[in-house]
PDB file of C-alpha atoms in Angstrom:
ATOM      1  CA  UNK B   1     161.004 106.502 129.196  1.00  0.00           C
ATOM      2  CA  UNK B   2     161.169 109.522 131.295  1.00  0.00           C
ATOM      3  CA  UNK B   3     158.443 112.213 130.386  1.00  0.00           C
ATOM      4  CA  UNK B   4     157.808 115.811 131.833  1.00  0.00           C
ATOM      5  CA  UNK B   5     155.270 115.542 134.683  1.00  0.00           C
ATOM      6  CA  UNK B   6     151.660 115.697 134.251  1.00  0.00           C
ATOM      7  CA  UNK B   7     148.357 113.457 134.054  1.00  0.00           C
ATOM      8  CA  UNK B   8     147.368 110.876 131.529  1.00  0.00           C
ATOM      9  CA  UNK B   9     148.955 108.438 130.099  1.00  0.00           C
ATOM     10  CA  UNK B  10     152.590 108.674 127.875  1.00  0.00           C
ATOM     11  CA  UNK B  11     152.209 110.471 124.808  1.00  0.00           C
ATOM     12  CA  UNK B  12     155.138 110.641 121.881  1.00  0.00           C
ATOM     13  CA  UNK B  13     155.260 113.052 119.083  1.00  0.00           C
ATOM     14  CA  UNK B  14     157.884 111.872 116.541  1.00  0.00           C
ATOM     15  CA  UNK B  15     158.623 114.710 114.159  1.00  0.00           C
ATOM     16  CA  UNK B  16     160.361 113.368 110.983  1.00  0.00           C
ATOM     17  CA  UNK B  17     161.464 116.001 108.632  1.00  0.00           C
ATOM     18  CA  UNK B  18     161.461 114.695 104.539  1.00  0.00           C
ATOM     19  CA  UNK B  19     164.760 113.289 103.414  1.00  0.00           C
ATOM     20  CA  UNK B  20     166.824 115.288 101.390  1.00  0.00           C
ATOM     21  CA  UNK B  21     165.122 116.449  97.799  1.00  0.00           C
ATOM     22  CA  UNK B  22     166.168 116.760  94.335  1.00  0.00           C
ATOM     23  CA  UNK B  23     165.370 119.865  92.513  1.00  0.00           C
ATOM     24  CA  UNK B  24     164.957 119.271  88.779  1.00  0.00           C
ATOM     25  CA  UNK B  25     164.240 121.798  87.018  1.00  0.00           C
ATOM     26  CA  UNK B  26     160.423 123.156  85.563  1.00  0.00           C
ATOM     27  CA  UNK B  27     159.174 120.758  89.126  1.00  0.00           C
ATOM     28  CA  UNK B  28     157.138 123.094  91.227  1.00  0.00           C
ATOM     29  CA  UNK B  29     157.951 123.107  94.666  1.00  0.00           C
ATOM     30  CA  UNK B  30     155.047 120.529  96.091  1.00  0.00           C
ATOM     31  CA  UNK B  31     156.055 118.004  93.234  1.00  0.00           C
ATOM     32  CA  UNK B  32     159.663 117.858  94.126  1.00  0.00           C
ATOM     33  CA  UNK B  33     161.170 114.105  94.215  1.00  0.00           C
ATOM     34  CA  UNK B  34     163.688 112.570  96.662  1.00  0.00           C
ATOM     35  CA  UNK B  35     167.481 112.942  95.944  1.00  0.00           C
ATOM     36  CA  UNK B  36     169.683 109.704  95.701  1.00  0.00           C
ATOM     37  CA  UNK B  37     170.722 110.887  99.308  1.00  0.00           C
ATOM     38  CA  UNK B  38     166.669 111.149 100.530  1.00  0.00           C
ATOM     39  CA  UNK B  39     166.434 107.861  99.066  1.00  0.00           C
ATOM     40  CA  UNK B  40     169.059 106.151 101.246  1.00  0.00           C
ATOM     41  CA  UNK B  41     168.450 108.503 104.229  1.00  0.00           C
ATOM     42  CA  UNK B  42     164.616 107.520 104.812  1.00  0.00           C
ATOM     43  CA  UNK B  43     165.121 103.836 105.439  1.00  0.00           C
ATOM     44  CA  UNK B  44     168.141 104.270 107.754  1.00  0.00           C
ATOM     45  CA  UNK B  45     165.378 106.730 109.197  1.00  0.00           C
ATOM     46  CA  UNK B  46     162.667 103.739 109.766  1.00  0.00           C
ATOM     47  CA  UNK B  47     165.426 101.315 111.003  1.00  0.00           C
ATOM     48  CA  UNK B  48     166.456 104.364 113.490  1.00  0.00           C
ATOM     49  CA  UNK B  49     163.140 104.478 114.770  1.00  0.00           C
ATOM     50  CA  UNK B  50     162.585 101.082 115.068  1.00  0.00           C
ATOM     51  CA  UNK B  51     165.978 100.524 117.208  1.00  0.00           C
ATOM     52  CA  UNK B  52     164.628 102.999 120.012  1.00  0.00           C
ATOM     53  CA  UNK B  53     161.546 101.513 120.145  1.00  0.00           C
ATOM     54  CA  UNK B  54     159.732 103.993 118.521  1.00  0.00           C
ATOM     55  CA  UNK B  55     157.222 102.881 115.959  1.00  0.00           C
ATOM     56  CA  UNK B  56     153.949 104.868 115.286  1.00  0.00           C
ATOM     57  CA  UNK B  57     150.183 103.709 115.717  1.00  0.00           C
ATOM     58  CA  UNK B  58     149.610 106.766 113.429  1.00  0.00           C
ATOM     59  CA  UNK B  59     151.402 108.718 110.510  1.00  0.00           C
ATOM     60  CA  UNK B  60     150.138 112.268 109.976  1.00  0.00           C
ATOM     61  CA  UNK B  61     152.206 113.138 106.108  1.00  0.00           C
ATOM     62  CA  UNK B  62     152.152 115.995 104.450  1.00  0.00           C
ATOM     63  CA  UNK B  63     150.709 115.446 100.411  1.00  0.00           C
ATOM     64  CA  UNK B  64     154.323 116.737  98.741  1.00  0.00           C
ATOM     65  CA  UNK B  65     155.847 113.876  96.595  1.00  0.00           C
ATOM     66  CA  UNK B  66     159.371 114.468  99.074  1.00  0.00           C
ATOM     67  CA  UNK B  67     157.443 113.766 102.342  1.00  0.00           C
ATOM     68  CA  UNK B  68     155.084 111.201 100.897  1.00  0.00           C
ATOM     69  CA  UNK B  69     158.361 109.384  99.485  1.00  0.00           C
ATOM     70  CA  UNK B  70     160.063 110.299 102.702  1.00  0.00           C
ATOM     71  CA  UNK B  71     157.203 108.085 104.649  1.00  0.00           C
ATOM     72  CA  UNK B  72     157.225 105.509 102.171  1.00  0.00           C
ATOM     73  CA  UNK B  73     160.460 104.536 102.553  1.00  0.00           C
ATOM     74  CA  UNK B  74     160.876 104.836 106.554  1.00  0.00           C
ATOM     75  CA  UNK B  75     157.547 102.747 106.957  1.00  0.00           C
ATOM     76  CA  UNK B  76     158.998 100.242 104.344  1.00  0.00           C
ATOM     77  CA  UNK B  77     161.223  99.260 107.364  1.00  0.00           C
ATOM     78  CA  UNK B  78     158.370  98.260 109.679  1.00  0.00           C
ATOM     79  CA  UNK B  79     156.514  94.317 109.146  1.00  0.00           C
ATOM     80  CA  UNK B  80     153.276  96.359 109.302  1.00  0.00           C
ATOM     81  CA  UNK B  81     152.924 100.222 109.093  1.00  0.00           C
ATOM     82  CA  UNK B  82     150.827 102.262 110.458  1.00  0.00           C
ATOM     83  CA  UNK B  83     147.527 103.858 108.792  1.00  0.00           C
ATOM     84  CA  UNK B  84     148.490 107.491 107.378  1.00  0.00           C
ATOM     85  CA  UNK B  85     146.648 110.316 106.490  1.00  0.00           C
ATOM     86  CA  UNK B  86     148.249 112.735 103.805  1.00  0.00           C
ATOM     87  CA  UNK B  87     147.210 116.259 105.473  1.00  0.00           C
ATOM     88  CA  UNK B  88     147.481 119.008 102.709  1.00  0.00           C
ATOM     89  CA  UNK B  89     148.005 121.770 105.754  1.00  0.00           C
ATOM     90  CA  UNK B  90     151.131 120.029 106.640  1.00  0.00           C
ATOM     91  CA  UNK B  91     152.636 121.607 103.144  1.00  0.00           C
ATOM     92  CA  UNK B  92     154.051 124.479 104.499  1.00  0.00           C
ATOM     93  CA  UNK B  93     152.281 124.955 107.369  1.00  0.00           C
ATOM     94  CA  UNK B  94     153.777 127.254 110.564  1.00  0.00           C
ATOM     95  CA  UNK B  95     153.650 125.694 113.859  1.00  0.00           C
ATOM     96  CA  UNK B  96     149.622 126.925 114.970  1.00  0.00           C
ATOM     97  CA  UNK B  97     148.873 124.847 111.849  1.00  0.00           C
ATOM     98  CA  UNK B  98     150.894 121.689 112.358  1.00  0.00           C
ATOM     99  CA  UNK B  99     149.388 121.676 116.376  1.00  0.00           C
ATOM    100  CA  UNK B 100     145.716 122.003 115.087  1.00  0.00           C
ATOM    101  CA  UNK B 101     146.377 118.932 113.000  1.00  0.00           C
ATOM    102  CA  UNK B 102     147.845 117.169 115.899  1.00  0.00           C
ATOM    103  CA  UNK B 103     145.534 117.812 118.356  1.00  0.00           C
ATOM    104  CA  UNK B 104     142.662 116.461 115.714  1.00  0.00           C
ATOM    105  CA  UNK B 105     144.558 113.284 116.643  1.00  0.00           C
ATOM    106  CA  UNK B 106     141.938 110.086 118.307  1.00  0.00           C
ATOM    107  CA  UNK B 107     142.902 109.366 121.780  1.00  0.00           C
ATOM    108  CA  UNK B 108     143.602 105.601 121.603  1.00  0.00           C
ATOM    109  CA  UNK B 109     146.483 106.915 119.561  1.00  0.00           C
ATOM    110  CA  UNK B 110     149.980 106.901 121.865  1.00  0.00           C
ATOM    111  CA  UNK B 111     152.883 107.511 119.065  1.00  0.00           C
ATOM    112  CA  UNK B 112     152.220 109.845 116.578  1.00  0.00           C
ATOM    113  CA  UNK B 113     154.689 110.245 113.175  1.00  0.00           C
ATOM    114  CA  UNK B 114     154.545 114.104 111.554  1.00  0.00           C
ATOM    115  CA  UNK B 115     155.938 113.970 108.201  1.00  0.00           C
ATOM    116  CA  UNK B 116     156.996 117.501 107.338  1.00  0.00           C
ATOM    117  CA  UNK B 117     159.147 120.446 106.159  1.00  0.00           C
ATOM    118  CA  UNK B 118     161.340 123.012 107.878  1.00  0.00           C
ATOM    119  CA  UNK B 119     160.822 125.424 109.223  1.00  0.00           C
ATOM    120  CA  UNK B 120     157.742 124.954 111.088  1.00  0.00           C
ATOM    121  CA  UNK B 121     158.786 121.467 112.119  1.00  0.00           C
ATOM    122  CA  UNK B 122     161.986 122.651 113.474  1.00  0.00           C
ATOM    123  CA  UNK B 123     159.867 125.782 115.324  1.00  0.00           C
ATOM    124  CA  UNK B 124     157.624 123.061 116.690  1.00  0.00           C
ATOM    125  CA  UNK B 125     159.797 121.281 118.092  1.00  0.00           C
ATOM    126  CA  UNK B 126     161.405 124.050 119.684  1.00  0.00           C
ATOM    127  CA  UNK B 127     157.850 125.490 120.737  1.00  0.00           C
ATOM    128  CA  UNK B 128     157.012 122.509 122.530  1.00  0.00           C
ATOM    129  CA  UNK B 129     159.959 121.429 124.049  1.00  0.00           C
ATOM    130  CA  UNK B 130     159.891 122.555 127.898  1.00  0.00           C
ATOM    131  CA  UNK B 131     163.344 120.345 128.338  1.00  0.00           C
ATOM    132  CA  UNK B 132     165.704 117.503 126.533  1.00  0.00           C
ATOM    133  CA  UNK B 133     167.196 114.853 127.828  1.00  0.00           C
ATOM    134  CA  UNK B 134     171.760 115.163 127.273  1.00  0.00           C
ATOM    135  CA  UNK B 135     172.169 117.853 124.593  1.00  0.00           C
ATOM    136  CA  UNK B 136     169.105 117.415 122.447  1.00  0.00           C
ATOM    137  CA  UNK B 137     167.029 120.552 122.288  1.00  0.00           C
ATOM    138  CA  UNK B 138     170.629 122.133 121.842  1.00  0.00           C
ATOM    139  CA  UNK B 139     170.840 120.310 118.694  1.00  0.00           C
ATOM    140  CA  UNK B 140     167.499 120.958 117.274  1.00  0.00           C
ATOM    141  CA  UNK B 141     168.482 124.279 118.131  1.00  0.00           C
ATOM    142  CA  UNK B 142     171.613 124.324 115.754  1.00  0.00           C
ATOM    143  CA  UNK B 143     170.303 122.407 112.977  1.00  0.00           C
ATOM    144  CA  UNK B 144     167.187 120.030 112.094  1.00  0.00           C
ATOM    145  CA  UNK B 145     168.283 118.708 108.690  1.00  0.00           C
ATOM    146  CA  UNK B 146     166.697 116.286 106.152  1.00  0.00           C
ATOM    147  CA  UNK B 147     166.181 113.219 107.571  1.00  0.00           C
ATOM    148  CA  UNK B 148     166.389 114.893 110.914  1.00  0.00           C
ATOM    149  CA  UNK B 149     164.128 112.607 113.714  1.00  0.00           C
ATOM    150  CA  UNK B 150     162.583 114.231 117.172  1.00  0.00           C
ATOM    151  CA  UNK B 151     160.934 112.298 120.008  1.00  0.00           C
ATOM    152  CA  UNK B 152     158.910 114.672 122.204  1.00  0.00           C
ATOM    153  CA  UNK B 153     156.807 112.723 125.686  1.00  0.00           C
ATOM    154  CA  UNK B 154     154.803 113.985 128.209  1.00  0.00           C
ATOM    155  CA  UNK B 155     151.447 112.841 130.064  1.00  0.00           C
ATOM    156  CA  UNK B 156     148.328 113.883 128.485  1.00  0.00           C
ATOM    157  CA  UNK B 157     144.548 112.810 128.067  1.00  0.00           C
ATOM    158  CA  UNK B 158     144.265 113.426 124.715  1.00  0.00           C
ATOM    159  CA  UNK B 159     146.396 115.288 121.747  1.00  0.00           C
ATOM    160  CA  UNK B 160     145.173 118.974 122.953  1.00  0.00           C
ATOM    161  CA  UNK B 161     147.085 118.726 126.380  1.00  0.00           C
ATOM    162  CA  UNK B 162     149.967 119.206 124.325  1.00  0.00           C
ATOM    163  CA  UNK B 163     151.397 122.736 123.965  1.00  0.00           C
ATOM    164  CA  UNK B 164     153.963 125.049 124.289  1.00  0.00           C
ATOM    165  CA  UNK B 165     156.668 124.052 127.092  1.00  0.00           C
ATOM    166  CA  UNK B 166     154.628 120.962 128.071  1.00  0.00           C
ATOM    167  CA  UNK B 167     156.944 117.917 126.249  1.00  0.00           C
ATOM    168  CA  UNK B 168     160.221 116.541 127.210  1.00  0.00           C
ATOM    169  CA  UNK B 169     162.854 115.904 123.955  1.00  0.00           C
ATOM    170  CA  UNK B 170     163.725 112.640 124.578  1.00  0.00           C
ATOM    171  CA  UNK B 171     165.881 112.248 121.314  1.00  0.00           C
ATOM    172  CA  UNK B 172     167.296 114.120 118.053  1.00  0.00           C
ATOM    173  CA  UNK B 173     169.032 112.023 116.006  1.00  0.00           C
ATOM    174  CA  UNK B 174     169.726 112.627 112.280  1.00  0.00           C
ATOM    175  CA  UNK B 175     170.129 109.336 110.265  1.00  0.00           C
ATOM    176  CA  UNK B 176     172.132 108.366 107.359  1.00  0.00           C
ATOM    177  CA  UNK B 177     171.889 105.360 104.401  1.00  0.00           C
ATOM    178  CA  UNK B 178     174.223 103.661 103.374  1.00  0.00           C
ATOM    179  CA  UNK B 179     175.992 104.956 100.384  1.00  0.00           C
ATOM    180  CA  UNK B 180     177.007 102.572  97.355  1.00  0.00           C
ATOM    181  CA  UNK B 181     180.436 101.090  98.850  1.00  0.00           C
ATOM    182  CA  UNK B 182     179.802 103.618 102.050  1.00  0.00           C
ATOM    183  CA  UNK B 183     179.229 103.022 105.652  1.00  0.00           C
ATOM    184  CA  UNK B 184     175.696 103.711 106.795  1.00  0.00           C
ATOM    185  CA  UNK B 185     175.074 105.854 109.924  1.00  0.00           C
ATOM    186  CA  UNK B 186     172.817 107.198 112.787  1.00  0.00           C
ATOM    187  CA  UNK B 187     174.378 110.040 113.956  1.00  0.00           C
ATOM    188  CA  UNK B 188     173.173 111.758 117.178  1.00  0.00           C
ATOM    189  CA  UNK B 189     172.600 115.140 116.921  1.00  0.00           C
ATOM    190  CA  UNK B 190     172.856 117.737 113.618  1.00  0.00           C
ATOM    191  CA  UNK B 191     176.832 116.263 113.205  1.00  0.00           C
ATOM    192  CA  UNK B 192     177.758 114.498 110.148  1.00  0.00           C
ATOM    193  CA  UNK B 193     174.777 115.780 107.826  1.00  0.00           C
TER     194      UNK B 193
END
């Protein structure tokens, strides 16, 4: 895997925003379920990660029912998940929030999942992104939907080496499930979702 130059060894951030959400009425916001779509759309999501070789030694989840489902599901793909830790800053949080969770991270840990919302998942990326590989950070730039997976590398010591500019987007891909008599899909990229 090709990384952005620097000391320490490889570090990957995956960034895995929920799967789409159903919004049934009298729910507040934080207790909002997975649609039929989410449903589908988080598996294909762990199978996604698992076919670029991308599995997690730790989950970082935000506590909302649609990214706790969300991680349930994609980890359901995996013989043996990771430990996770359901982070109540993660609700909502903007991007100096998500890092300072991050960078709390131990440093035996290599792959880290965040399980989150838009926007400041979509801003982090951006934010830490210095370069993509093909047409990535383009993508992410035109649309991070539901479902919507980001691989950010680079060389680091420990979680705080990572900051703004200092990560190379190695992937954006938005997967899709299987619908009932459907096709089921990765697509590269914000097409198709």
């Amino acid at each position: 895997m090709i990384a952005r130059a620097g000391t320490g060894p490889l570090r990957r951030l995956v960034v895995l925003r929920h799967a789409k959400s159903a919004w049934p009425d009298g729910v507040p916001d934080h207790e909002r379920p997975l649609a039929p779509r989410g449903r589908r759309d988080a598996p294909a999501a762990g199978r996604a990660l698992a076919d670029i070789d991308c599995l997690p030694d730790l989950a970082l989840c935000s506590t909302a029912v649609r990214a706790r489902q969300t991680w349930e599901l994609t980890a359901g793909q995996w013989g043996t998940p990771p430990p996770v830790r359901h982070d109540p800053r993660l609700y909502g949080a903007d991007v100096p929030e998500l890092l300072e969770a991050v960078r709390e991270v131990s440093t035996h840990t290599k792959t880290l999942l965040l399980v989150g919302h838009n926007p400041g998942l979509e801003e982090l990326v951006l934010t830490l992104a210095g370069d993509s590989l093909d047409d990535a950070l383009d993508d992410v730039r035109t649309k991070f939907p539901t479902s919507a997976i980001a691989v950010l590398a680079w060389h680091g010591d420990d979680w705080g080496s990572l900051g703004p500019g200092t990560a190379l987007l190695t992937d954006m891909i938005v997967p899709r499930g299987r619908k009932p008599g459907g096709q089921a899909g990765r697509t590269p990229g914000p097409k198709g979702s």
